[in-house]
Amino acid sequence: MNIHEHQAKELLKEFKIPVPKGNVIFSLNEIDKKIKNLNTNNLVVKAQIHAGGRGKAGGIKLVKNKDDLLKETSAMFGKTLVTHQTGKKGKKVKRIYIEEACNVKKEFYLACLIDRTSSKVAFISSTEGGMDIEKVAKDNPEKIVTTKFNLADKILNDDLNKITNIFNLNKKQKEQANKIINSIFNLFITKDANLVEINPLVITETDDLLCLDAKINFDDNAIFRHPEISKLRDLDEEDPIEIEASKHNLSYIKLDGSIGCMVNGAGLAMATLDIIKMYGKEPANFLDVGGGASKEKVAAAFKIILSDKSVKGILVNIFGGILRCDELAKGLIEAAKETKMNVPLVVRLSGTNFEEGNKILKNSNLKILSASDLDDAAKKIVKAVG
Ligand code: GDP
Ligand code: MN
């Protein structure tokens, strides 16, 4: 789960990590109230969307007085920002963060994340702050330092030094950096985060370190342990179909192709996507209905697939274990009738009660192509979609 920059900064503050003073507004008439404690001669106006690259897209503006503040915020509210992280559709600005600006001497990149390959926590540090870090990784990999250690460990001095070495800090800044890194690690562990990214971490004109931008992502599987975090969820920033899927406990991820997929088991789902690609088409989604899916859950999954207008055909690939194929067949028929399904549907059933399942589908008078195995199923749906 992602949160907004202003929420991430509140969390940083809680963990005693230095951030500029600021307030969030949801509409223009909140401005007067929300700038009382700020220096209005030097502010930065920041569009709050769940995407980076706002600076280049016009989502970050420096203002020097109240008139300009009003001008920039009125122009920004309701504007659709397209950045390299939003996709072509962009994201509409519904909240704005007004923050005291600072004069920046240097910009760094600092992030804490999980390195899955080594099963360790990693800090990434770079002198190329404020930039797109993926681009730095590609063009100037020598400017990125990765420091890994075990989840259970305290950060050792050697590791702190390794993280900050490239920053070339004086003694005071080095102490500040150590505190910031330890606090970020503490936040990361305490809140079950996947990523805490500060880009940029800056040196101000008073030679202090300050976090100018913050992005935090949390582990969805641990959110139940943090009701205070789950409150921060902003559904406006999420794909409506994915929200619907999460209500039914379905693992659903939208993809760009035309073949909708319904599968039980993540591994089987991956194999299904691969074989569709192998026969020359692109899947429209990843969807795992899980092991013990009920008839209702199957019906909900089917409706979710069909609500995606780019779906031109559906492949259902089920291995009946706990989920029985006859139950699944009933759910499918119900959903197909209710949604007046008008795209080709190929179903491959295997495992518990598959013969009964196939019989139910055959007797339903719906146009359903049944397949004997996964290979056959993939060929049939690719052909049917054309
Ligand atoms: P992003 O483009 O979505 O990553 O948004 P950021 O919050 O990182 O802002 C983009 C850039 O605006 C930063 O890298 C800074 O260079 C600049 N910026 C943001 N806040 C300030 C500020 O208070 N003072 C100055 N001088 N620049 C700022
Ligand atoms: Mn940034």
Coordinates of C-alpha atoms and ligand atoms in Angstrom, one line a residue:
M1 CA 0.0 0.0 0.0
N2 CA 1.2 3.5 -0.9
I3 CA 0.6 6.7 1.0
H4 CA 0.9 10.4 0.1
E5 CA 4.0 12.5 0.6
H6 CA 2.3 14.5 3.4
Q7 CA 1.4 11.4 5.3
A8 CA 4.9 9.9 4.8
K9 CA 6.3 13.1 6.3
E10 CA 4.0 12.9 9.3
L11 CA 5.4 9.5 9.9
L12 CA 9.0 10.7 9.5
K13 CA 8.3 13.4 12.0
E14 CA 7.0 10.8 14.5
F15 CA 10.3 9.0 14.2
K16 CA 12.2 12.3 14.7
I17 CA 13.4 12.6 11.2
P18 CA 13.8 16.2 10.0
V19 CA 11.2 17.4 7.4
P20 CA 10.2 21.0 6.5
K21 CA 7.1 22.5 8.2
G22 CA 4.0 22.1 6.1
N23 CA 0.2 21.5 6.0
V24 CA -2.1 19.7 3.5
I25 CA -5.2 21.3 2.0
F26 CA -8.1 19.6 0.2
S27 CA -9.6 22.9 -1.1
L28 CA -8.7 26.5 -1.6
N29 CA -10.8 27.8 1.3
E30 CA -8.5 26.0 3.8
I31 CA -5.5 28.1 2.7
D32 CA -5.7 31.0 5.2
K33 CA -6.1 28.6 8.1
K34 CA -3.3 26.3 7.0
I35 CA -0.6 28.9 6.3
K36 CA -0.8 30.7 9.6
N37 CA 2.2 28.9 11.0
L38 CA 4.2 29.1 7.8
N39 CA 6.6 31.7 6.3
T40 CA 4.6 32.8 3.3
N41 CA 7.6 34.5 1.7
N42 CA 9.1 31.2 0.7
L43 CA 6.8 28.3 0.2
V44 CA 6.7 25.2 -2.0
V45 CA 3.3 24.0 -3.4
K46 CA 3.3 20.2 -3.9
A47 CA 0.6 18.2 -5.7
Q48 CA -0.2 15.1 -3.7
I49 CA -0.6 12.1 -6.0
H50 CA 0.7 8.6 -5.7
A51 CA 3.5 9.0 -8.2
G52 CA 6.9 10.6 -8.4
G53 CA 8.3 12.8 -11.2
R54 CA 5.9 15.6 -10.2
G55 CA 8.6 18.3 -10.4
K56 CA 9.0 17.9 -14.2
A57 CA 5.2 17.6 -14.7
G58 CA 4.4 20.9 -13.1
G59 CA 3.3 19.5 -9.7
I60 CA 5.9 21.3 -7.6
K61 CA 6.0 25.1 -7.6
L62 CA 8.0 27.5 -5.5
V63 CA 6.1 30.7 -4.4
K64 CA 7.3 33.9 -2.7
N65 CA 4.0 35.5 -1.6
K66 CA 0.4 34.8 -0.9
D67 CA -0.9 36.0 -4.3
D68 CA 1.3 33.5 -6.1
L69 CA 0.3 30.8 -3.6
L70 CA -3.3 31.4 -4.5
K71 CA -2.5 31.4 -8.2
E72 CA -0.5 28.2 -8.2
T73 CA -2.9 26.2 -5.9
S74 CA -6.0 27.2 -7.9
A75 CA -4.2 26.1 -11.1
M76 CA -3.1 22.9 -9.5
F77 CA -6.4 21.6 -7.9
G78 CA -8.2 19.4 -10.4
K79 CA -5.3 19.3 -12.8
T80 CA -4.3 15.9 -14.3
L81 CA -0.6 15.3 -13.9
V82 CA 1.1 13.0 -16.3
T83 CA 4.5 11.8 -15.0
H84 CA 6.6 8.8 -16.0
Q85 CA 5.0 6.9 -13.1
T86 CA 1.3 7.7 -13.7
G87 CA 0.8 6.1 -17.1
K88 CA -0.8 8.1 -20.0
K89 CA -4.1 8.6 -18.1
G90 CA -2.3 10.7 -15.5
K91 CA -3.6 11.4 -12.0
K92 CA -5.9 14.2 -10.9
V93 CA -4.7 16.4 -8.0
K94 CA -7.2 16.4 -5.1
R95 CA -4.9 17.5 -2.3
I96 CA -2.0 19.9 -2.1
Y97 CA 0.8 20.1 0.4
I98 CA 2.0 23.6 1.3
E99 CA 5.4 23.5 2.8
E100 CA 8.2 25.9 3.8
A101 CA 10.8 26.0 1.1
C102 CA 14.5 25.9 1.8
N103 CA 17.6 26.8 0.0
V104 CA 19.3 23.7 -1.2
K105 CA 23.1 23.3 -1.3
K106 CA 23.2 19.6 -2.3
E107 CA 20.7 16.9 -3.1
F108 CA 21.1 13.2 -2.2
Y109 CA 19.2 10.0 -2.7
L110 CA 18.6 7.7 0.3
A111 CA 16.3 4.7 0.5
C112 CA 15.7 1.7 2.7
L113 CA 14.1 -1.4 1.1
I114 CA 14.1 -5.2 1.1
D115 CA 16.6 -6.9 -1.2
R116 CA 14.7 -10.1 -2.0
T117 CA 17.7 -11.9 -3.6
S118 CA 19.8 -11.8 -0.5
S119 CA 16.9 -11.7 2.0
K120 CA 18.4 -8.6 3.6
V121 CA 17.5 -5.0 4.3
A122 CA 19.3 -2.7 1.9
F123 CA 20.1 1.0 2.0
I124 CA 20.6 2.7 -1.3
S125 CA 22.5 5.9 -1.2
S126 CA 23.6 8.2 -4.1
T127 CA 24.9 11.7 -4.7
E128 CA 22.5 12.0 -7.6
G129 CA 19.5 13.2 -5.6
G130 CA 16.3 14.7 -7.0
M131 CA 16.7 12.6 -10.1
D132 CA 15.0 9.5 -11.4
I133 CA 17.0 6.8 -9.6
E134 CA 16.3 4.2 -12.2
K135 CA 18.0 6.4 -14.8
V136 CA 21.0 6.9 -12.5
A137 CA 21.2 3.2 -12.0
K138 CA 21.3 2.7 -15.8
D139 CA 23.6 5.6 -16.8
N140 CA 25.9 6.0 -13.7
P141 CA 25.7 2.8 -11.7
E142 CA 29.0 3.8 -10.0
K143 CA 27.2 6.6 -8.3
I144 CA 24.9 4.2 -6.4
V145 CA 26.0 2.5 -3.2
T146 CA 24.0 -0.5 -1.8
T147 CA 24.6 -1.5 1.8
K148 CA 23.0 -4.7 3.0
F149 CA 22.5 -6.2 6.5
N150 CA 20.3 -8.6 8.3
L151 CA 16.8 -7.7 9.3
A152 CA 17.4 -8.5 13.0
D153 CA 20.6 -6.6 13.3
K154 CA 21.3 -3.1 14.5
I155 CA 23.1 -1.0 11.9
L156 CA 26.8 -1.3 12.5
N157 CA 29.1 1.7 12.3
D158 CA 30.8 0.2 9.3
D159 CA 27.5 0.0 7.5
L160 CA 26.6 3.6 8.5
N161 CA 29.9 4.7 7.1
K162 CA 29.4 2.8 3.9
I163 CA 25.9 4.3 3.4
T164 CA 27.1 7.9 3.9
N165 CA 30.6 7.8 2.6
I166 CA 29.8 9.2 -0.9
F167 CA 27.9 12.1 0.6
N168 CA 31.2 13.7 1.8
L169 CA 29.6 15.1 5.0
N170 CA 31.2 17.2 7.8
K171 CA 31.1 15.9 11.4
K172 CA 27.8 17.6 12.3
Q173 CA 26.1 16.3 9.1
K174 CA 27.5 12.8 9.6
E175 CA 25.9 12.7 13.0
Q176 CA 22.6 13.9 11.6
A177 CA 22.8 11.3 8.8
N178 CA 23.5 8.5 11.2
K179 CA 20.4 9.5 13.3
I180 CA 18.3 9.7 10.1
I181 CA 19.4 6.3 8.9
N182 CA 18.8 4.6 12.2
S183 CA 15.3 6.2 12.5
I184 CA 14.4 5.2 8.9
F185 CA 15.4 1.7 9.7
N186 CA 13.3 1.8 12.9
L187 CA 10.3 3.1 11.0
F188 CA 10.8 0.5 8.3
I189 CA 10.8 -2.4 10.8
T190 CA 8.1 -1.0 13.2
K191 CA 5.6 -0.2 10.4
D192 CA 6.3 -3.2 8.2
A193 CA 7.3 -1.0 5.2
N194 CA 8.7 -2.3 1.9
L195 CA 10.2 0.9 1.0
V196 CA 11.2 4.2 2.6
E197 CA 12.6 6.5 0.0
I198 CA 13.9 10.1 0.6
N199 CA 14.6 11.8 -2.7
P200 CA 16.0 14.3 -2.3
L201 CA 17.7 14.3 1.1
V202 CA 19.3 17.8 1.1
I203 CA 21.9 19.9 2.7
T204 CA 20.3 23.3 3.5
E205 CA 22.0 26.7 3.6
T206 CA 22.5 26.2 7.4
D207 CA 24.4 23.0 6.5
D208 CA 21.8 20.7 8.0
L209 CA 20.3 17.6 6.5
L210 CA 16.6 17.7 5.7
C211 CA 14.2 15.3 3.9
L212 CA 12.4 17.2 1.1
D213 CA 10.5 14.4 -0.4
A214 CA 9.3 11.1 1.0
K215 CA 7.7 7.9 -0.4
I216 CA 6.7 5.0 1.8
N217 CA 5.2 1.7 0.7
F218 CA 3.9 -0.9 3.1
D219 CA 3.6 -4.6 3.0
D220 CA -0.1 -5.4 2.3
N221 CA 0.2 -8.7 4.1
A222 CA 1.1 -6.9 7.3
I223 CA -1.3 -4.0 7.1
F224 CA -3.7 -5.7 9.5
R225 CA -1.1 -5.1 12.3
H226 CA -1.3 -1.4 11.6
P227 CA -4.8 0.1 11.7
E228 CA -3.2 3.6 11.9
I229 CA -1.5 2.9 8.5
S230 CA -4.5 1.4 6.9
K231 CA -6.5 4.5 7.7
L232 CA -4.1 6.4 5.4
R233 CA -5.2 4.5 2.3
D234 CA -6.6 6.8 -0.4
L235 CA -8.9 4.8 -2.7
D236 CA -9.0 7.7 -5.2
E237 CA -5.4 6.8 -6.1
E238 CA -6.1 3.1 -6.7
D239 CA -7.6 1.2 -9.7
P240 CA -11.3 0.8 -9.0
I241 CA -11.2 -2.8 -10.3
E242 CA -8.3 -3.6 -8.0
I243 CA -10.3 -2.2 -5.1
E244 CA -13.3 -4.3 -6.0
A245 CA -11.1 -7.4 -6.1
S246 CA -9.5 -6.7 -2.8
K247 CA -13.0 -6.6 -1.2
H248 CA -13.5 -10.2 -2.3
N249 CA -10.0 -11.2 -1.2
L250 CA -8.9 -11.9 -4.8
S251 CA -5.4 -11.3 -6.0
Y252 CA -5.9 -9.2 -9.1
I253 CA -3.5 -7.2 -11.1
K254 CA -4.5 -5.4 -14.3
L255 CA -2.3 -6.0 -17.4
D256 CA -2.4 -4.5 -20.9
G257 CA -3.6 -7.4 -23.0
S258 CA -6.9 -8.7 -24.3
I259 CA -7.3 -12.2 -22.7
G260 CA -8.9 -12.2 -19.3
C261 CA -7.6 -15.0 -17.0
M262 CA -9.2 -16.7 -14.0
V263 CA -6.9 -19.2 -12.3
N264 CA -6.6 -20.8 -8.8
G265 CA -3.1 -20.6 -7.4
A266 CA -0.4 -18.0 -8.2
G267 CA 2.0 -20.4 -9.8
L268 CA -0.7 -21.8 -12.1
A269 CA -1.7 -18.2 -12.9
M270 CA 1.9 -17.3 -13.9
A271 CA 2.1 -20.4 -16.1
T272 CA -1.2 -19.4 -17.7
L273 CA 0.0 -15.9 -18.5
D274 CA 3.2 -17.4 -20.0
I275 CA 1.5 -19.8 -22.3
I276 CA -0.9 -17.2 -23.6
K277 CA 2.1 -15.1 -24.5
M278 CA 3.8 -18.1 -26.0
Y279 CA 0.9 -18.5 -28.4
G280 CA 1.1 -14.8 -29.4
K281 CA -1.4 -12.9 -27.3
E282 CA -1.2 -10.8 -24.2
P283 CA -3.1 -11.4 -20.9
A284 CA -5.5 -8.7 -19.6
N285 CA -4.9 -9.5 -16.0
F286 CA -3.4 -11.8 -13.4
L287 CA -6.2 -13.2 -11.2
D288 CA -5.8 -15.8 -8.5
V289 CA -9.1 -16.8 -6.9
G290 CA -7.2 -18.8 -4.3
G291 CA -7.5 -22.4 -3.1
G292 CA -10.8 -22.7 -1.4
A293 CA -12.8 -20.2 -3.5
S294 CA -16.6 -20.4 -3.1
K295 CA -19.2 -20.1 -5.9
E296 CA -19.8 -16.5 -4.9
K297 CA -16.1 -15.7 -5.1
V298 CA -15.8 -17.2 -8.5
A299 CA -18.8 -15.2 -9.7
A300 CA -17.3 -12.0 -8.3
A301 CA -14.0 -12.8 -10.0
F302 CA -15.7 -13.3 -13.3
K303 CA -17.6 -10.0 -13.1
I304 CA -14.3 -8.2 -12.3
I305 CA -12.7 -9.6 -15.4
L306 CA -15.6 -8.7 -17.6
S307 CA -15.8 -5.1 -16.2
D308 CA -12.5 -4.5 -18.0
K309 CA -13.4 -3.3 -21.5
S310 CA -10.2 -4.5 -23.1
V311 CA -11.1 -8.1 -22.4
K312 CA -11.9 -9.8 -25.7
G313 CA -11.9 -13.4 -24.4
I314 CA -11.6 -15.3 -21.1
L315 CA -9.5 -18.3 -20.2
V316 CA -10.5 -20.1 -17.0
N317 CA -7.9 -22.5 -15.8
I318 CA -8.7 -24.4 -12.6
F319 CA -7.1 -27.2 -10.8
G320 CA -9.7 -28.6 -8.4
G321 CA -8.2 -29.3 -5.0
I322 CA -10.1 -27.8 -2.1
L323 CA -12.0 -25.9 -4.8
R324 CA -14.3 -28.4 -6.5
C325 CA -14.8 -28.1 -10.2
D326 CA -18.6 -28.6 -10.1
E327 CA -18.9 -25.7 -7.6
L328 CA -16.7 -23.6 -9.9
A329 CA -18.9 -24.5 -13.0
K330 CA -22.0 -23.4 -11.2
G331 CA -20.4 -20.1 -10.2
L332 CA -19.3 -19.5 -13.7
I333 CA -22.7 -20.1 -15.3
E334 CA -24.4 -17.8 -12.8
A335 CA -21.9 -15.0 -13.5
A336 CA -22.0 -15.5 -17.2
K337 CA -25.8 -15.2 -17.3
E338 CA -25.9 -12.3 -15.0
T339 CA -23.3 -10.3 -16.9
K340 CA -24.7 -11.3 -20.3
M341 CA -21.2 -12.4 -21.2
N342 CA -20.6 -11.9 -24.9
V343 CA -16.9 -12.8 -25.4
P344 CA -15.5 -16.3 -26.0
L345 CA -14.9 -18.4 -22.9
V346 CA -12.5 -21.3 -22.7
V347 CA -12.5 -23.4 -19.6
R348 CA -10.0 -26.0 -18.6
L349 CA -10.9 -28.0 -15.5
S350 CA -8.7 -30.6 -13.9
G351 CA -8.7 -32.3 -10.5
T352 CA -11.6 -32.8 -8.0
N353 CA -15.0 -33.4 -9.7
F354 CA -13.8 -32.2 -13.1
E355 CA -16.1 -34.6 -15.1
E356 CA -19.1 -33.2 -13.2
G357 CA -17.9 -29.7 -13.8
N358 CA -17.5 -30.2 -17.5
K359 CA -21.0 -31.8 -17.7
I360 CA -22.6 -28.8 -15.9
L361 CA -20.9 -26.4 -18.4
K362 CA -22.0 -28.5 -21.4
N363 CA -25.6 -28.6 -20.3
S364 CA -25.7 -24.9 -19.6
N365 CA -26.5 -23.8 -23.2
L366 CA -23.8 -21.2 -22.9
K367 CA -21.2 -20.9 -25.5
I368 CA -18.3 -22.3 -23.6
L369 CA -15.4 -24.1 -25.2
S370 CA -13.9 -26.7 -23.0
A371 CA -10.3 -27.7 -23.2
S372 CA -8.5 -30.9 -22.3
D373 CA -5.3 -29.4 -21.0
L374 CA -3.6 -26.1 -20.6
D375 CA -1.9 -26.1 -24.0
D376 CA -5.2 -26.9 -25.7
A377 CA -6.9 -24.1 -23.7
A378 CA -4.3 -21.5 -24.6
K379 CA -4.5 -22.4 -28.3
K380 CA -8.3 -22.3 -28.2
I381 CA -8.6 -18.9 -26.5
V382 CA -5.9 -17.3 -28.7
K383 CA -7.7 -18.6 -31.8
A384 CA -11.2 -17.5 -30.6
V385 CA -9.9 -13.9 -29.9
G386 CA -8.3 -13.8 -33.3
Ligands
GDP1 P1 9.0 14.6 -7.3 O1 9.4 15.3 -8.6 O2 7.6 14.0 -7.4 O3 10.0 13.6 -6.9 O4 8.9 15.7 -6.2 P2 10.0 16.3 -5.1 O5 9.3 16.6 -3.9 O6 11.2 15.5 -5.1 O7 10.4 17.7 -5.8 C1 11.1 17.8 -7.0 C2 12.3 18.8 -6.9 O8 11.8 20.0 -6.5 C3 13.3 18.4 -5.8 O9 14.2 17.4 -6.2 C4 13.9 19.7 -5.5 O10 15.0 19.9 -6.4 C5 12.8 20.7 -5.7 N1 12.3 21.2 -4.4 C6 11.3 20.6 -3.7 N2 11.2 21.3 -2.5 C7 12.1 22.3 -2.6 C8 12.5 23.4 -1.7 O11 12.0 23.6 -0.6 N3 13.5 24.2 -2.1 C9 14.1 24.1 -3.3 N4 15.1 24.9 -3.6 N5 13.8 23.1 -4.1 C10 12.8 22.2 -3.8
MN2 MN 11.3 13.3 -5.3

